[in-house]
Short mmCIF file of C-alpha atoms in Angstrom, two decimals:
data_model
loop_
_atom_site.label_atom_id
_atom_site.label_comp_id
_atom_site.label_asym_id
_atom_site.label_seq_id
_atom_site.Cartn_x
_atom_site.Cartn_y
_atom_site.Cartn_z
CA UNK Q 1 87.93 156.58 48.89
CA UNK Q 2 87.47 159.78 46.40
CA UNK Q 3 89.91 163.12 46.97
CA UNK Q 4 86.64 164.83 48.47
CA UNK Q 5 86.78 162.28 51.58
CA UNK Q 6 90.32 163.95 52.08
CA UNK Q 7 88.70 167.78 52.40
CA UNK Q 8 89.87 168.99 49.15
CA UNK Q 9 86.09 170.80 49.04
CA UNK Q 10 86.58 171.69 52.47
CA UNK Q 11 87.33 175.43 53.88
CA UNK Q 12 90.79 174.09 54.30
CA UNK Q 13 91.61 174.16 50.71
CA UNK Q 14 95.66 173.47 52.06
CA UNK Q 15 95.04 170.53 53.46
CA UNK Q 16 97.91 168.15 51.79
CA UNK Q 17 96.32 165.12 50.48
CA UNK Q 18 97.79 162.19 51.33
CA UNK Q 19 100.37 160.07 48.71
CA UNK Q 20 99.05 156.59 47.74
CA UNK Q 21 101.81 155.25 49.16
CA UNK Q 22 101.04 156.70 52.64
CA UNK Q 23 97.64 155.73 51.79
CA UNK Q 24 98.28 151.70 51.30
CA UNK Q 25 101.14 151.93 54.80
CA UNK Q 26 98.43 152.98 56.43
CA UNK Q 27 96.52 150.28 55.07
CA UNK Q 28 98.88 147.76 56.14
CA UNK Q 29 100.30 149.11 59.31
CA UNK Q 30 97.01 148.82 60.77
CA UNK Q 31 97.01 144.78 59.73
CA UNK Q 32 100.05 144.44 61.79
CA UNK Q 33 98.73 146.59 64.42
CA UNK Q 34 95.39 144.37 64.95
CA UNK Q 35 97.42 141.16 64.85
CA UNK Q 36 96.24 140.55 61.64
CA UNK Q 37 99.35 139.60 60.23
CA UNK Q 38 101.52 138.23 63.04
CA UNK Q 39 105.45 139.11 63.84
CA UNK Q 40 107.64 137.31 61.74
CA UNK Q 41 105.13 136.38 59.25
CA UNK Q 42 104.85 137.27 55.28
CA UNK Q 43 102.28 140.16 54.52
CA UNK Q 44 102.44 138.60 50.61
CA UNK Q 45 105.02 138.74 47.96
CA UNK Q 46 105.40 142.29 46.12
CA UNK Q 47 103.37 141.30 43.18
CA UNK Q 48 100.19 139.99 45.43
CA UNK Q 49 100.47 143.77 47.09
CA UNK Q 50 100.59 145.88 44.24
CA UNK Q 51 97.82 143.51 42.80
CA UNK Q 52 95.41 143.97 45.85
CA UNK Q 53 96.09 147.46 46.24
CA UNK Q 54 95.86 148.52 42.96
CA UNK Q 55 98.86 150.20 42.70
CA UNK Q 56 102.60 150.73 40.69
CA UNK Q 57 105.40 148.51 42.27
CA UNK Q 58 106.96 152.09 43.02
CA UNK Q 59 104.13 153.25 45.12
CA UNK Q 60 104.21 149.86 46.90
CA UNK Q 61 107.75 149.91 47.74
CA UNK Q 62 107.91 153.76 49.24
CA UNK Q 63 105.12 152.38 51.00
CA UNK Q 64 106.88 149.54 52.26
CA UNK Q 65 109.88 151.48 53.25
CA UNK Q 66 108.07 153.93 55.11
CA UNK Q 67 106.94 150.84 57.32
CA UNK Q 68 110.29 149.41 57.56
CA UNK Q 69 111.49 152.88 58.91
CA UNK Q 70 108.96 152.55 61.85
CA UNK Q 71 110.18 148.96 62.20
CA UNK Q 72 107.13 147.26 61.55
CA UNK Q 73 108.18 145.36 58.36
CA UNK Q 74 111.51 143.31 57.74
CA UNK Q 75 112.17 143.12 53.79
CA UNK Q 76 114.08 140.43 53.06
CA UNK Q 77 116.75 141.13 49.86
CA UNK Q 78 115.79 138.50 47.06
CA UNK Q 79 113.06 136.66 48.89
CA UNK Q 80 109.83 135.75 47.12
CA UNK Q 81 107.91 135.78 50.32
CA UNK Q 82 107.80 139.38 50.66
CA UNK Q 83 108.25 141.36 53.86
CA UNK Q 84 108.01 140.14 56.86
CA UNK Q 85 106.30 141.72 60.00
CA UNK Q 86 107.92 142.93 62.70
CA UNK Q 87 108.21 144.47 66.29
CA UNK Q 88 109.91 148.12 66.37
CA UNK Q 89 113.34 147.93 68.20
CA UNK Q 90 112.32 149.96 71.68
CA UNK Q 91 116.26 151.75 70.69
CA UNK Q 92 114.24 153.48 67.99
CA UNK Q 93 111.40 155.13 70.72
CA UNK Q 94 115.09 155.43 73.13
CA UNK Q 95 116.74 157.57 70.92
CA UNK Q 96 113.80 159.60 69.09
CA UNK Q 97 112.10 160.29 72.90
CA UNK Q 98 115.89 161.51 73.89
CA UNK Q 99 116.24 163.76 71.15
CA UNK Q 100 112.98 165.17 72.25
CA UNK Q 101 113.52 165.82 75.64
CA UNK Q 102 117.15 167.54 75.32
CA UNK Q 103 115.07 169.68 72.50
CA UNK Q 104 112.73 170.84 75.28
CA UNK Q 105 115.57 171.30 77.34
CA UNK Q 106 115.01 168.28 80.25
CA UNK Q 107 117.46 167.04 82.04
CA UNK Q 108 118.13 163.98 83.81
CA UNK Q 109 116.22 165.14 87.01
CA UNK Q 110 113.10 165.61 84.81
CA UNK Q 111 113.36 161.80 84.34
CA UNK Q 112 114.04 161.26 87.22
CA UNK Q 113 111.43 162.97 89.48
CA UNK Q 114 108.85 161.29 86.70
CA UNK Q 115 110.28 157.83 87.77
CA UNK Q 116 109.90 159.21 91.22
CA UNK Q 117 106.08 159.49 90.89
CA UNK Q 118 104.95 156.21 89.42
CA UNK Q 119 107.49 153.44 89.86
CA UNK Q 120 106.62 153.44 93.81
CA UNK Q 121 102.78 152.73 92.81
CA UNK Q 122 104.08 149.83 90.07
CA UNK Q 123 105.95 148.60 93.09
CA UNK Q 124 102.68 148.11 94.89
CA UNK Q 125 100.64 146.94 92.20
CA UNK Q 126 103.95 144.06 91.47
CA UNK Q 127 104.05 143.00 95.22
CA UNK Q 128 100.33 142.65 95.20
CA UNK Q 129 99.99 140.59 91.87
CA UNK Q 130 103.57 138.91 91.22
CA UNK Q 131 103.52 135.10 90.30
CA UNK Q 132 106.20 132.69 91.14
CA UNK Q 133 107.80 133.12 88.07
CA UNK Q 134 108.25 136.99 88.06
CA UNK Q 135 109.48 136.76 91.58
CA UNK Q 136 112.45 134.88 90.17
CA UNK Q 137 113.04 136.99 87.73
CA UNK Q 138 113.78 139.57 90.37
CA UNK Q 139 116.11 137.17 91.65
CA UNK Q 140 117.90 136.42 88.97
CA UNK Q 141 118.70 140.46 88.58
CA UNK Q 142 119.48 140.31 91.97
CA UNK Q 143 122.11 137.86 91.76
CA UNK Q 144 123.61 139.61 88.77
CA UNK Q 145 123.88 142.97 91.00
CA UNK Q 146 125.36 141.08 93.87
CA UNK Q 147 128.69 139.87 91.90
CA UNK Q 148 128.87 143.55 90.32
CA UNK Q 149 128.45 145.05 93.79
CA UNK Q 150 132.38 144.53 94.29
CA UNK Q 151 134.14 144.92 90.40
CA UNK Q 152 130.74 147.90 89.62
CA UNK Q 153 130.64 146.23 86.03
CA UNK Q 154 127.47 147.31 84.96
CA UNK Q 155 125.64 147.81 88.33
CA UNK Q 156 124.27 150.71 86.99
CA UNK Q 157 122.09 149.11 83.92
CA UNK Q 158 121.83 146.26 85.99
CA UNK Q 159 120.44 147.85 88.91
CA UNK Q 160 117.92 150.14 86.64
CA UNK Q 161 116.81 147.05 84.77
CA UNK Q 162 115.79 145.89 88.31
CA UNK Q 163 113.41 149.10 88.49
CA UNK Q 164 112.80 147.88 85.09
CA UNK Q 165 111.33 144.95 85.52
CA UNK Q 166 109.72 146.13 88.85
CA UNK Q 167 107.38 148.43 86.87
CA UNK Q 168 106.49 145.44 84.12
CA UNK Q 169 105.55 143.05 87.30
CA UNK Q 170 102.72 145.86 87.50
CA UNK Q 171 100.64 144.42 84.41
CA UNK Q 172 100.20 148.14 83.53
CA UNK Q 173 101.54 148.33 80.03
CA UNK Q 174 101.97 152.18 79.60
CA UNK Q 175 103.94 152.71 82.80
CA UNK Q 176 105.98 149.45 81.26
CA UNK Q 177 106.62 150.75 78.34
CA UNK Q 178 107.46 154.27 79.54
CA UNK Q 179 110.09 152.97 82.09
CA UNK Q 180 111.67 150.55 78.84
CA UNK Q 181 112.18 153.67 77.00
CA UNK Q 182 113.76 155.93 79.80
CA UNK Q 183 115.81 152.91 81.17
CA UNK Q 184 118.51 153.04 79.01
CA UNK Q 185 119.24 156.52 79.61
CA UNK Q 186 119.13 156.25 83.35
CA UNK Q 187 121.03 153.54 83.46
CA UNK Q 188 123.84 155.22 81.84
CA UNK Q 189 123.84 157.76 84.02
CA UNK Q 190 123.24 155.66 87.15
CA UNK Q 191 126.55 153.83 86.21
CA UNK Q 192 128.52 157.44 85.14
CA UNK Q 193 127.83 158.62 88.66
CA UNK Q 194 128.51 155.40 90.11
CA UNK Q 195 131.56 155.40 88.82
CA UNK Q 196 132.99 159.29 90.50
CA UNK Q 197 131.89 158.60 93.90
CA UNK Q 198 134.29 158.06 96.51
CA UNK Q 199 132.51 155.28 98.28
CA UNK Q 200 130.99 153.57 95.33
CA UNK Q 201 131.60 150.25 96.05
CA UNK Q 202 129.17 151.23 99.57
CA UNK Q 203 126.57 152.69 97.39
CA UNK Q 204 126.31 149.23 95.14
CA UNK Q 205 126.06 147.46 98.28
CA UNK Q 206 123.47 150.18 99.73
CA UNK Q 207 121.39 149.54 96.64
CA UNK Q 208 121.55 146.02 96.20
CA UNK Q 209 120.34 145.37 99.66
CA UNK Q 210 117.88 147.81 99.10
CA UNK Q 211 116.85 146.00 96.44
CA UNK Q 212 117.04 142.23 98.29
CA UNK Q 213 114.34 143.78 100.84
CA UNK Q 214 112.11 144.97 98.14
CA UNK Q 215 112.05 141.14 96.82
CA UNK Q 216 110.77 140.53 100.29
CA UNK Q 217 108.10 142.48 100.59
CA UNK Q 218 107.27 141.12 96.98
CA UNK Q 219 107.73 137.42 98.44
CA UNK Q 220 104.94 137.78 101.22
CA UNK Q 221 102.62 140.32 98.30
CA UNK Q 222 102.67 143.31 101.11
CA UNK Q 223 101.49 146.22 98.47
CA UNK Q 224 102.06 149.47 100.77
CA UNK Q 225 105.26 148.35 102.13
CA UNK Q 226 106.69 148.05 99.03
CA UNK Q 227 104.87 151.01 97.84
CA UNK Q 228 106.73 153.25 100.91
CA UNK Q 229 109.96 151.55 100.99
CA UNK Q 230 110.24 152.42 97.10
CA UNK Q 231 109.39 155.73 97.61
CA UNK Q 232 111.99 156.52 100.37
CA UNK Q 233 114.99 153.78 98.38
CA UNK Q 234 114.21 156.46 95.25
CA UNK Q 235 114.23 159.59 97.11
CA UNK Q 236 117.41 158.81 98.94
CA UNK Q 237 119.04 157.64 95.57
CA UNK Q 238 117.79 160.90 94.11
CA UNK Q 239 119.74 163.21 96.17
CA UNK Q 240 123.00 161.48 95.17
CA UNK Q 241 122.24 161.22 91.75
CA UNK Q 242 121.01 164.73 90.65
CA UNK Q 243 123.18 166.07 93.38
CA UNK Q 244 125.72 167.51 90.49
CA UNK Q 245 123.91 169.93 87.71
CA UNK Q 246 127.02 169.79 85.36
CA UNK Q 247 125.83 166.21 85.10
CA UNK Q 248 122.32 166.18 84.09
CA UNK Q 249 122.73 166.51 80.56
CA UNK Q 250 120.81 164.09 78.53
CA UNK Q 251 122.37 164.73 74.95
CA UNK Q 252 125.96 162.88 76.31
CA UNK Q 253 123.66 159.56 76.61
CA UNK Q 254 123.00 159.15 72.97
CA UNK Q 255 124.52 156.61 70.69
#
């Protein structure tokens, strides 16, 4: 590839060309994004890179660093195997998507309200399709929320990892991955307000049982039931939670 295929020729005589380093990430990134080289396995050792791309062990290694910043390599210190692929931590998407949002100045509510709109059509599309094995899964959460109903360890998380894994029962992997990356944040805050309500302990038990019914309508695969009950469970939630402006900041949720 010559300069001129980067539109140095081109009206946009400004146009930043990009580094060689940037050049052979990209290279490799999209390897590991096609599955070509799987997680946890060796792209090559350093000197088999810089040999195949042509390029100074320098260039090589910013490019390999830029690619362990996105978390798609692991280098391993004094190994001969080279780095290792990898699967981004979702806590890098978590706290890069939070920083975002309290930017734009959303709140909690915005997340909330967006939950509002999809998670009751996941909770259709899970009743209609779950398998044995998901439905335990549910069941397993639920068991965990039961014992925290009384002591509220961790009901919050817990109980938001249930809407969690709700939304991944779907099979839709962009509403999956967009609940992963907003659970941690509403969990947090689900437990925070937990925590100042008078009758807490009632509102665990509220949602737990809330949450035992929606495992029945999952059980016997009825889609719109589950698809209405979640819609009313999360609208009735929602007044309690966003009830209190002074507590919809997002920023006080970051690590």
């Amino acid at each position: 590839m010559t300069v001129q295929d980067y539109g140095v020729n081109s009206p946009a005589r400004n146009r930043r060309i990009p580094k060689v380093a940037e050049l052979v990430a990209a290279e490799l990134r999209q390897k590991i994004l096609r599955g070509e080289v799987a997680e946890g396995e060796s792209l090559s050792p350093e000197a088999v890179l810089v040999e195949e791309y042509g390029v100074s062990r320098p260039s090589l290694r910013e490019a390999l660093r830029l690619l362990e910043q996105q978390g798609l390599i692991a280098i391993r210190r004094g190994s001969h195997k080279g780095p290792v692929a990898a699967r981004p931590d979702s806590d890098l998407v978590v706290n890069a998507f939070t920083m975002i949002l309290q930017l734009r100045k959303a709140n909690l509510a915005d997340i909330y309200r967006f939950r509002m709109i999809f998670e009751p059509v996941a909770a259709r599309m899970a009743a209609e399709s779950a398998s044995d094995s998901d439905i335990e899964s549910l069941k397993s959460l639920l068991a965990a929320e039961k014992d925290a109903v009384s002591d509220g360890e961790n009901f919050g998380e817990l109980a938001w990892r249930f809407h969690s894994e709700l939304v991944r029962m779907s099979g839709n992997i962009t509403m999956a991955l967009l609940v992963e990356t907003l659970e941690k944040i509403s969990g947090r805050h689900a437990s925070a307000a937990l925590m100042r309500w008078d009758d807490k302990e009632e509102q665990r038990g509220r949602a737990y049982r809330a949450h035992r019914r929606m495992v029945g309508f999952i059980e016997r695969h009825e889609g719109d039931k589950a698809e209405q009950f979640w819609a009313k469970h999360m609208a009735e939630v929602g007044k309690l939670l966003l009830e209190n402006p002074d507590e919809l900041s997002i920023i006080e949720f970051l690590d």
